PDB file of C-alpha atoms in Angstrom:
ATOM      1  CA  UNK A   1     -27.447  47.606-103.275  1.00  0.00           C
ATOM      2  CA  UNK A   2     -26.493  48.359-106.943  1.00  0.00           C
ATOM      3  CA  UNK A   3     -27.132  45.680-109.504  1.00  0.00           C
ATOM      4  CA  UNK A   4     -24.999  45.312-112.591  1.00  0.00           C
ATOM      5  CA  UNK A   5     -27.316  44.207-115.795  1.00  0.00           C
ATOM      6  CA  UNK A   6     -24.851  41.984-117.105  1.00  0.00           C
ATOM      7  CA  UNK A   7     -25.052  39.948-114.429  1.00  0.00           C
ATOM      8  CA  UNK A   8     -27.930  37.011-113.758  1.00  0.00           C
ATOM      9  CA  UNK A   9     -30.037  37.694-110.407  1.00  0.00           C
ATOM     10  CA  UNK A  10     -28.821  35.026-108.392  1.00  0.00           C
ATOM     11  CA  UNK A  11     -24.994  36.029-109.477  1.00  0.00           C
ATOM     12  CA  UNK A  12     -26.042  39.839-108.024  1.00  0.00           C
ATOM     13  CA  UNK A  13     -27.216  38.321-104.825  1.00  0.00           C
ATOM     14  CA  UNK A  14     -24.331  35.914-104.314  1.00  0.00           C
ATOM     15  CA  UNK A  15     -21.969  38.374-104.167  1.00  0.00           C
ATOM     16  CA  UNK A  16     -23.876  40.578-102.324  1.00  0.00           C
ATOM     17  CA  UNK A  17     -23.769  37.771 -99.297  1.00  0.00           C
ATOM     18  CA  UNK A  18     -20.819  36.474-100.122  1.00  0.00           C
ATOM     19  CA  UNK A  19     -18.906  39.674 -99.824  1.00  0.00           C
ATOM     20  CA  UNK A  20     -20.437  40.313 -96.396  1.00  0.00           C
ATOM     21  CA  UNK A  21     -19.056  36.570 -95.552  1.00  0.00           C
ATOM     22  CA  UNK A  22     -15.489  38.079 -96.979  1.00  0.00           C
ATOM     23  CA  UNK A  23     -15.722  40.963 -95.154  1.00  0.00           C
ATOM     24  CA  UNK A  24     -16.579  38.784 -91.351  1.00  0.00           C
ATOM     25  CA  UNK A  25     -20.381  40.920 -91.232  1.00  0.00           C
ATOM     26  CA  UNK A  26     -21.665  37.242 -91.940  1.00  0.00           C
ATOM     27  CA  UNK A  27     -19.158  34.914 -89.384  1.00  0.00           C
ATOM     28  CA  UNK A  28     -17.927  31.152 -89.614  1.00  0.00           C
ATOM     29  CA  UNK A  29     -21.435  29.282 -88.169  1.00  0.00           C
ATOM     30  CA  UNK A  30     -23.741  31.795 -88.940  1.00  0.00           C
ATOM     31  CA  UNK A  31     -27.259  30.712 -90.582  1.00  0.00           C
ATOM     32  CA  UNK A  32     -28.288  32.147 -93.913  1.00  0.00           C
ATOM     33  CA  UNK A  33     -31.403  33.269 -93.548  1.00  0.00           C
ATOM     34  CA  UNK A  34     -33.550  33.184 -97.028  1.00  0.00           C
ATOM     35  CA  UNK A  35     -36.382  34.903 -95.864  1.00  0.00           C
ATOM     36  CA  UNK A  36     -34.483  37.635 -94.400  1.00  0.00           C
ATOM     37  CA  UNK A  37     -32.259  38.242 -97.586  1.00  0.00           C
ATOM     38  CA  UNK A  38     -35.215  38.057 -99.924  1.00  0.00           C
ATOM     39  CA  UNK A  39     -36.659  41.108 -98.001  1.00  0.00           C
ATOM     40  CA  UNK A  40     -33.491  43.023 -97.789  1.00  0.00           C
ATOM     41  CA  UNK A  41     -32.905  43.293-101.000  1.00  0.00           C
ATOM     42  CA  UNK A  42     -36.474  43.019-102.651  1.00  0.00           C
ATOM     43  CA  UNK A  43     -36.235  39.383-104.510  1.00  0.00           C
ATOM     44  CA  UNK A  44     -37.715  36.021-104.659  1.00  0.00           C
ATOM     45  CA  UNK A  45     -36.468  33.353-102.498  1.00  0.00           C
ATOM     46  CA  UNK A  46     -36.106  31.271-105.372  1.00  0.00           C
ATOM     47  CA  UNK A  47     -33.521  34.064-106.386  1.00  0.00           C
ATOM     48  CA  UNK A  48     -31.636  33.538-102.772  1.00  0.00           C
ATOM     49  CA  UNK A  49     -31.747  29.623-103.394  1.00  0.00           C
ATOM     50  CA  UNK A  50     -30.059  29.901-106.542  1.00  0.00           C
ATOM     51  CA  UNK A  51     -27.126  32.832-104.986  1.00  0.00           C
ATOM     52  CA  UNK A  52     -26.602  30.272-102.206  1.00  0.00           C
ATOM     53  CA  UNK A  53     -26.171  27.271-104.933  1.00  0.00           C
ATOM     54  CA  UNK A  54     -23.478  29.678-106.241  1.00  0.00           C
ATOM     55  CA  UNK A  55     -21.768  30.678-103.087  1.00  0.00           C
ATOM     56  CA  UNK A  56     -21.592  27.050-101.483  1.00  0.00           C
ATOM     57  CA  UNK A  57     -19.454  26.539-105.162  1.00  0.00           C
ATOM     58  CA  UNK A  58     -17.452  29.127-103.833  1.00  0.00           C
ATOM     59  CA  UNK A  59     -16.906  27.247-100.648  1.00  0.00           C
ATOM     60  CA  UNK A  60     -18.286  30.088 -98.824  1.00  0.00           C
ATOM     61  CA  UNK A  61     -21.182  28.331 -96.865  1.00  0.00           C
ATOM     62  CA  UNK A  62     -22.242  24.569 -96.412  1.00  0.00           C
ATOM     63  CA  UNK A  63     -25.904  23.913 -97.129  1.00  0.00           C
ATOM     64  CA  UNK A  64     -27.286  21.049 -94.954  1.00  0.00           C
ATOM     65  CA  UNK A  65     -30.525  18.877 -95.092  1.00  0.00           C
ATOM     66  CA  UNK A  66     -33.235  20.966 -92.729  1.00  0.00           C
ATOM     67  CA  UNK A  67     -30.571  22.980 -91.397  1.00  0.00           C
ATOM     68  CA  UNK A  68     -29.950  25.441 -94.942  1.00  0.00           C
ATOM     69  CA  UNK A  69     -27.068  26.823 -95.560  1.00  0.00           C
ATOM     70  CA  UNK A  70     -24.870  28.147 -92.708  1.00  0.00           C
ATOM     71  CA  UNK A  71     -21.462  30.288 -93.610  1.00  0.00           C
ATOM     72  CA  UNK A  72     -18.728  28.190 -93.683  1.00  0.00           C
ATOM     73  CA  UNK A  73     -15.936  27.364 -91.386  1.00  0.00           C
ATOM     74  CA  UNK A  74     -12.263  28.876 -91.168  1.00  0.00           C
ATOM     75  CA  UNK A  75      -9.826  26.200 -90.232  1.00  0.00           C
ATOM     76  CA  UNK A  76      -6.121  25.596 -90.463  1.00  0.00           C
ATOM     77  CA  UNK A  77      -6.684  22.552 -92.257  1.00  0.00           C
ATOM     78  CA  UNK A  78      -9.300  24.092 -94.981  1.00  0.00           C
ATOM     79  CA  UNK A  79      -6.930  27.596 -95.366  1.00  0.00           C
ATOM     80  CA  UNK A  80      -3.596  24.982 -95.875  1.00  0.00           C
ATOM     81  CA  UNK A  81      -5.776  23.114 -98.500  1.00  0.00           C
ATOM     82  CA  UNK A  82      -6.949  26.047-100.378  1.00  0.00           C
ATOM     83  CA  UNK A  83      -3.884  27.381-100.665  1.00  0.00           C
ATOM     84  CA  UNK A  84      -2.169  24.407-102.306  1.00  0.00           C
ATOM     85  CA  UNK A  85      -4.307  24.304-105.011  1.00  0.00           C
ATOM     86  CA  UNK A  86      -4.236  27.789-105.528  1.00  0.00           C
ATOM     87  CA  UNK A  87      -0.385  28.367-105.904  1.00  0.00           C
ATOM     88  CA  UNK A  88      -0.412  25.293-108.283  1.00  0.00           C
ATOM     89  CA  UNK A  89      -2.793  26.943-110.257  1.00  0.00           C
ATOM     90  CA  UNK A  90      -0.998  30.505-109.749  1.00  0.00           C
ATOM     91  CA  UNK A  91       2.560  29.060-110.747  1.00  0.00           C
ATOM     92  CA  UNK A  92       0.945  28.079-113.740  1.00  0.00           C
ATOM     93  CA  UNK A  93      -0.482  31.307-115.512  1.00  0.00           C
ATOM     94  CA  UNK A  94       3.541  32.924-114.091  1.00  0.00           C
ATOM     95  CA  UNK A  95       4.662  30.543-116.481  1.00  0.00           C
ATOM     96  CA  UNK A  96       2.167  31.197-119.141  1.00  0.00           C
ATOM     97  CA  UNK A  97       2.402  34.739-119.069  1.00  0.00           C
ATOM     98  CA  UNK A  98       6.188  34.720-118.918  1.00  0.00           C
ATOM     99  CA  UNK A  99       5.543  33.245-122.305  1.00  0.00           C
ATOM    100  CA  UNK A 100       2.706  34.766-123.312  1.00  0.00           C
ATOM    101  CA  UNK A 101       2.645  38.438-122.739  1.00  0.00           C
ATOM    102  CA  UNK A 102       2.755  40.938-125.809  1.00  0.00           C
ATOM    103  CA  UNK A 103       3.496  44.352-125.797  1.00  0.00           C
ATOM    104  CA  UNK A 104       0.017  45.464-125.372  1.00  0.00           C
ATOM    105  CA  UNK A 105      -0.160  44.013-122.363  1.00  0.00           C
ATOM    106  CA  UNK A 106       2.521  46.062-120.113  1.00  0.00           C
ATOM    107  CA  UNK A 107       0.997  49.257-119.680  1.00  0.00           C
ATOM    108  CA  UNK A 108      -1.858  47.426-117.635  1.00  0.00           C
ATOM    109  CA  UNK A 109      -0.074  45.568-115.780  1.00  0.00           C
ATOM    110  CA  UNK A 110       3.186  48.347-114.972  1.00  0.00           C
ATOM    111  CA  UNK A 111      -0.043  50.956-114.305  1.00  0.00           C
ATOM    112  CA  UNK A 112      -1.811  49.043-111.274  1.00  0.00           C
ATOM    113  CA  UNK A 113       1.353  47.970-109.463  1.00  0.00           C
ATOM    114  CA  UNK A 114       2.758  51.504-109.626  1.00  0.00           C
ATOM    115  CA  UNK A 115      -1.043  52.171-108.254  1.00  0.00           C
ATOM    116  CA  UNK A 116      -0.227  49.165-105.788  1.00  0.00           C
ATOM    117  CA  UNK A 117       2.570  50.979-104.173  1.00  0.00           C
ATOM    118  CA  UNK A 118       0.438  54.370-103.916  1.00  0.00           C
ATOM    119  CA  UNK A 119      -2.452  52.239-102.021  1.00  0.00           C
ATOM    120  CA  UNK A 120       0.166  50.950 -99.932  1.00  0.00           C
ATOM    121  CA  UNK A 121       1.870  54.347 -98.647  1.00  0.00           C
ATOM    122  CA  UNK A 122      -1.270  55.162 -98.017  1.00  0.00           C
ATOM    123  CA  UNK A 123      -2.269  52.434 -96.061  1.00  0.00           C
ATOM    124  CA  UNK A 124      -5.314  52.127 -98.370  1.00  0.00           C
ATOM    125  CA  UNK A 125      -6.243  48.525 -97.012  1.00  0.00           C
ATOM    126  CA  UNK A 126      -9.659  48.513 -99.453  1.00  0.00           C
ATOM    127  CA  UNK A 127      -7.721  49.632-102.215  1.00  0.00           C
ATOM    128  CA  UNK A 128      -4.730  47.079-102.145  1.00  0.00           C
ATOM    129  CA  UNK A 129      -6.885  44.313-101.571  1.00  0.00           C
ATOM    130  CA  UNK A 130      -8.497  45.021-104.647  1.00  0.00           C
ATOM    131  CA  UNK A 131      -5.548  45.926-106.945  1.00  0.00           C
ATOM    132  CA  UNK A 132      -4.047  42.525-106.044  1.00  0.00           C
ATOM    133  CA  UNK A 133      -6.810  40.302-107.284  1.00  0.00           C
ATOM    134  CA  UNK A 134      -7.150  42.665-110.124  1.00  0.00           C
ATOM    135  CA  UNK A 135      -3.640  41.742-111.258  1.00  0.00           C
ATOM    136  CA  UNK A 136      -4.171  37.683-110.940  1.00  0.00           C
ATOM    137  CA  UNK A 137      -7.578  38.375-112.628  1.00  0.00           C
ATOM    138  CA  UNK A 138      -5.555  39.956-115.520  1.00  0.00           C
ATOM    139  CA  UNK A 139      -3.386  37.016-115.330  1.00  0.00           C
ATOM    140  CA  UNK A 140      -6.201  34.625-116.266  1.00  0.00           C
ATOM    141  CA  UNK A 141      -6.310  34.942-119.708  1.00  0.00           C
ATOM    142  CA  UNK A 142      -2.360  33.502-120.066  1.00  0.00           C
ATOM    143  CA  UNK A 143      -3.786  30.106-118.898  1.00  0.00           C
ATOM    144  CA  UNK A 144      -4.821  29.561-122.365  1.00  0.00           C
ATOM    145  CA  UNK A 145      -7.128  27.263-120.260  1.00  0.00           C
ATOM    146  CA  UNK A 146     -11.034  27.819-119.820  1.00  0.00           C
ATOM    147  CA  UNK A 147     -11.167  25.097-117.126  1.00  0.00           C
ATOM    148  CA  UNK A 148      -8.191  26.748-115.168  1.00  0.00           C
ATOM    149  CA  UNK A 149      -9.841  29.972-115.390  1.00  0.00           C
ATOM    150  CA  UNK A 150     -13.478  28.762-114.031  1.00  0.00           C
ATOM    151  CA  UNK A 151     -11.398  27.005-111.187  1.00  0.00           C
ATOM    152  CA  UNK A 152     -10.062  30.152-110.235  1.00  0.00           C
ATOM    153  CA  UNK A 153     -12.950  32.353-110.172  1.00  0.00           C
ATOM    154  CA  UNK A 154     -15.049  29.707-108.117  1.00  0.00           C
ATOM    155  CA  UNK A 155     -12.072  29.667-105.440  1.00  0.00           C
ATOM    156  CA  UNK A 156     -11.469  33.118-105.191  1.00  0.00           C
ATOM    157  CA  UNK A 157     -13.825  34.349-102.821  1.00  0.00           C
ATOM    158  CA  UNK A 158     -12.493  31.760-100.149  1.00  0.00           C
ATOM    159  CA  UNK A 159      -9.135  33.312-100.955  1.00  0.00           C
ATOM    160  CA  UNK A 160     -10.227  36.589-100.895  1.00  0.00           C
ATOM    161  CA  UNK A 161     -12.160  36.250 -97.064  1.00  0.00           C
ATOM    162  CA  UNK A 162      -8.346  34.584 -96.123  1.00  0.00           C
ATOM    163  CA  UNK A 163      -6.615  37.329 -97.704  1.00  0.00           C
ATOM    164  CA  UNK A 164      -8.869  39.832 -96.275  1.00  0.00           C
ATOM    165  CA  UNK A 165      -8.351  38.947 -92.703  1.00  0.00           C
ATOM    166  CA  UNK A 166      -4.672  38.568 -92.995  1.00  0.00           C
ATOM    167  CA  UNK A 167      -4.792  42.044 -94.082  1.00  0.00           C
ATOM    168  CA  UNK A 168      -6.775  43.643 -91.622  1.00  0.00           C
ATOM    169  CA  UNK A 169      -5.101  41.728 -88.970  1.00  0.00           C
ATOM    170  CA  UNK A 170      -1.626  43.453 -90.125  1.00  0.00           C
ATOM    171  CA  UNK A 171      -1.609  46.383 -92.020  1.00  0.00           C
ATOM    172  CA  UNK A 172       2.336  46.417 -92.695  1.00  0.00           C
ATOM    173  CA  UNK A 173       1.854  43.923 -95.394  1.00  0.00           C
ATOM    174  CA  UNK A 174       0.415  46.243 -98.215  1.00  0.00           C
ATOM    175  CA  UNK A 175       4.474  47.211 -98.288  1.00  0.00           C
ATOM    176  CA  UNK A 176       5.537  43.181 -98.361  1.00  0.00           C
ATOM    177  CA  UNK A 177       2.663  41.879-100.600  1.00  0.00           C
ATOM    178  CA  UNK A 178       3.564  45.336-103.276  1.00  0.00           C
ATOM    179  CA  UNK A 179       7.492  43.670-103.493  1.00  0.00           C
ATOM    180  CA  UNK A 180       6.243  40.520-104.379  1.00  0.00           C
ATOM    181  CA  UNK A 181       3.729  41.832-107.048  1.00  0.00           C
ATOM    182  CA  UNK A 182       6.902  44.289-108.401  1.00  0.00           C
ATOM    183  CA  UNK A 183       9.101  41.109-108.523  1.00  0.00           C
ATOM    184  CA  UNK A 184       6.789  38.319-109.563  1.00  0.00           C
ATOM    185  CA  UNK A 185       5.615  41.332-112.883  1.00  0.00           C
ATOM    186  CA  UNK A 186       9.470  42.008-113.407  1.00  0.00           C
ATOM    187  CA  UNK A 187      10.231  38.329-113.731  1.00  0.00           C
ATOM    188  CA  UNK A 188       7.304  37.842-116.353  1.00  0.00           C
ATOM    189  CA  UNK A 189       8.570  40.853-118.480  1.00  0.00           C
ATOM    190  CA  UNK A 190      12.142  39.427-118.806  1.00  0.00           C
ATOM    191  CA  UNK A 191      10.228  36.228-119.761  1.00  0.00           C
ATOM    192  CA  UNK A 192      11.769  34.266-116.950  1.00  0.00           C
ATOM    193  CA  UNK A 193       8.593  31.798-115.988  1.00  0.00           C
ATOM    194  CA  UNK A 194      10.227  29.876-113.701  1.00  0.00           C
ATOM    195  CA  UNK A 195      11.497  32.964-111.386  1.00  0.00           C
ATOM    196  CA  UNK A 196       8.037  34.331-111.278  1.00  0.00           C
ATOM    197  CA  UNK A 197       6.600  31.174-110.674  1.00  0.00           C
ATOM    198  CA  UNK A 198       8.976  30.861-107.736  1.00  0.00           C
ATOM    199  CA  UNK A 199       7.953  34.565-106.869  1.00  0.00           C
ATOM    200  CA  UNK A 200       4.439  33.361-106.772  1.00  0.00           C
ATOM    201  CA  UNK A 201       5.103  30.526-104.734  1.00  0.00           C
ATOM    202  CA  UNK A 202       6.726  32.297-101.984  1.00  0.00           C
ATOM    203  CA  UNK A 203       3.972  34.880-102.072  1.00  0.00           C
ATOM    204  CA  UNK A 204       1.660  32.256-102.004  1.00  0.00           C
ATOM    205  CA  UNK A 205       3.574  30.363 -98.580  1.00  0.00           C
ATOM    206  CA  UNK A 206       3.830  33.477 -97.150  1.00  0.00           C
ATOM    207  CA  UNK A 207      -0.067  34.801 -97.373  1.00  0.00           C
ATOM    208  CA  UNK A 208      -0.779  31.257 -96.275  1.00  0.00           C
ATOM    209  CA  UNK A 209       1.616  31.208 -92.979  1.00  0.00           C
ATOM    210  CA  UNK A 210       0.207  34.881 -92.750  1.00  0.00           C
ATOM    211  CA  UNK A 211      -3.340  34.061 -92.622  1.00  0.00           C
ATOM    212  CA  UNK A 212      -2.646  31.205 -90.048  1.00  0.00           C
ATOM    213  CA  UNK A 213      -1.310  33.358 -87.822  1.00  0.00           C
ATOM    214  CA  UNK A 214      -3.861  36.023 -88.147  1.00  0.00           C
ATOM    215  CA  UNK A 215      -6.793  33.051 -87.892  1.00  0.00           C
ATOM    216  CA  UNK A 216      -5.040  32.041 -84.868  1.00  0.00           C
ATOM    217  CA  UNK A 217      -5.062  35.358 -83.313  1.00  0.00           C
ATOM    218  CA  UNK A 218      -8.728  35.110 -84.184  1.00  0.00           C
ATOM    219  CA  UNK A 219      -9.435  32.025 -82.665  1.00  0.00           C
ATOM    220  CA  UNK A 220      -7.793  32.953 -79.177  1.00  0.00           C
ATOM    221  CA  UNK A 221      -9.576  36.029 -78.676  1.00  0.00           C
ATOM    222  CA  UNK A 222     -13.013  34.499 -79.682  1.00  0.00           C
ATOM    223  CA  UNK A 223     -12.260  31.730 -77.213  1.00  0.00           C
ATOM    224  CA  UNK A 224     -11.682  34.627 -74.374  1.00  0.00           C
ATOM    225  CA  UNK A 225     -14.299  36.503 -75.084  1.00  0.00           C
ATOM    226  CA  UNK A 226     -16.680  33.209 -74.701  1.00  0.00           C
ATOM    227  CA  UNK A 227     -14.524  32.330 -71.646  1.00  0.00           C
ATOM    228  CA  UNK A 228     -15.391  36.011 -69.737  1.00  0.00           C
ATOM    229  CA  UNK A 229     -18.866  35.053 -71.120  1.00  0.00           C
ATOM    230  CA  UNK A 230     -19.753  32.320 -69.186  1.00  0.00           C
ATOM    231  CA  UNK A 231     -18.319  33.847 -65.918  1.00  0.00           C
TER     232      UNK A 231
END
């Protein structure tokens, strides 16, 4: 595991676990085991205490009283939730940047969705995942709102284990998800907020309805496999 410096201890370790939780190499259920992670990567377990304080933030494990923290479940319910608050907050910063954005600010943005649709021909699944939260990331700064931004960053690794299954579960998306990023950008350059916030909405419903679908899938075959199981 590589360590960035800037980065506190406990912030290294959290997303160390919490990308294996995004990822589905830690599943909905599974205990955290302190002991085990401490070893793994050569740290205290006051270290792994203070990651997990930062990943059950994240809502990506629940830590109960003499049970410790356990990664936390994928429902309908919880995906539907999350992703209400995040297109509010998403349909925000369209608007703010529609309004916002100077001319230092295109060649960034133009550069990684023209690097978007490369990752998508390819079929670079890694790759587009990344790109995408690299352009909302960008985005942040619009808000013009600290609190908006911290909101954000806590609930983007649930988003990101959603958005990560829906893509792995159907890899003719990257083409889909690179027209909305094309059209929700073009909309901010001609400084028309409310058509990229519109743009980000349907994204948004879409992903969501995507990632049901996908978690379904999930679900069924889990509940097979436990069925042949038991026979």
């Amino acid at each position: 595991m590589t360590f960035k410096a800037a980065e506190s201890l406990a912030e290294q370790i959290a997303r160390h676990v919490g990308r294996q939780i995004v990822t589905g190499d830690l599943v909905e259920g599974e205990r955290i085991q302190e002991l085990r992670i401490a070893k793994e990567l050569n740290v205290s377990r006051g270290s792994v205490r203070e990651a997990l304080l930062i990943l059950e933030r994240r809502h990506l494990i629940n830590i109960y009283p003499r049970r410790g923290a356990v990664v936390a479940e994928m429902s309908a319910q919880q995906i539907k939730s999350l992703f209400e608050v995040i297109t509010l907050l998403l349909t925000l910063i369209a608007r703010r940047a529609a309004d916002n954005w100077r001319q230092s600010d295109v060649e960034s943005f133009t550069s990684l969705v023209e690097h978007m649709q490369a990752l998508a021909r390819e079929g670079d699944i890694e790759g587009f995942y990344e790109g995408s939260f690299s352009f909302f990331r960008m985005a942040y700064r619009f808000a013009m709102n600290p609190y908006i931004e911290e909101m954000l960053e806590d609930l983007q690794p649930a988003l990101q284990r959603s958005y990560y299954l829906a893509l792995h579960t159907n890899k003719r998306e990257l083409q889909e998800a690179h027209g909305f990023f094309k059209g929700i950008l073009e909309a901010i350059l001609m400084r028309k907020g409310e058509q990229a916030a519109l743009l980000v909405d349907d994204f948004c419903r879409h992903l969501r309805n995507l990632v049901l679908d996908s978690l379904a899938r999930m679900k069924q075959i889990e509940l097979a496999w436990a069925q042949r199981s038991r026979r």
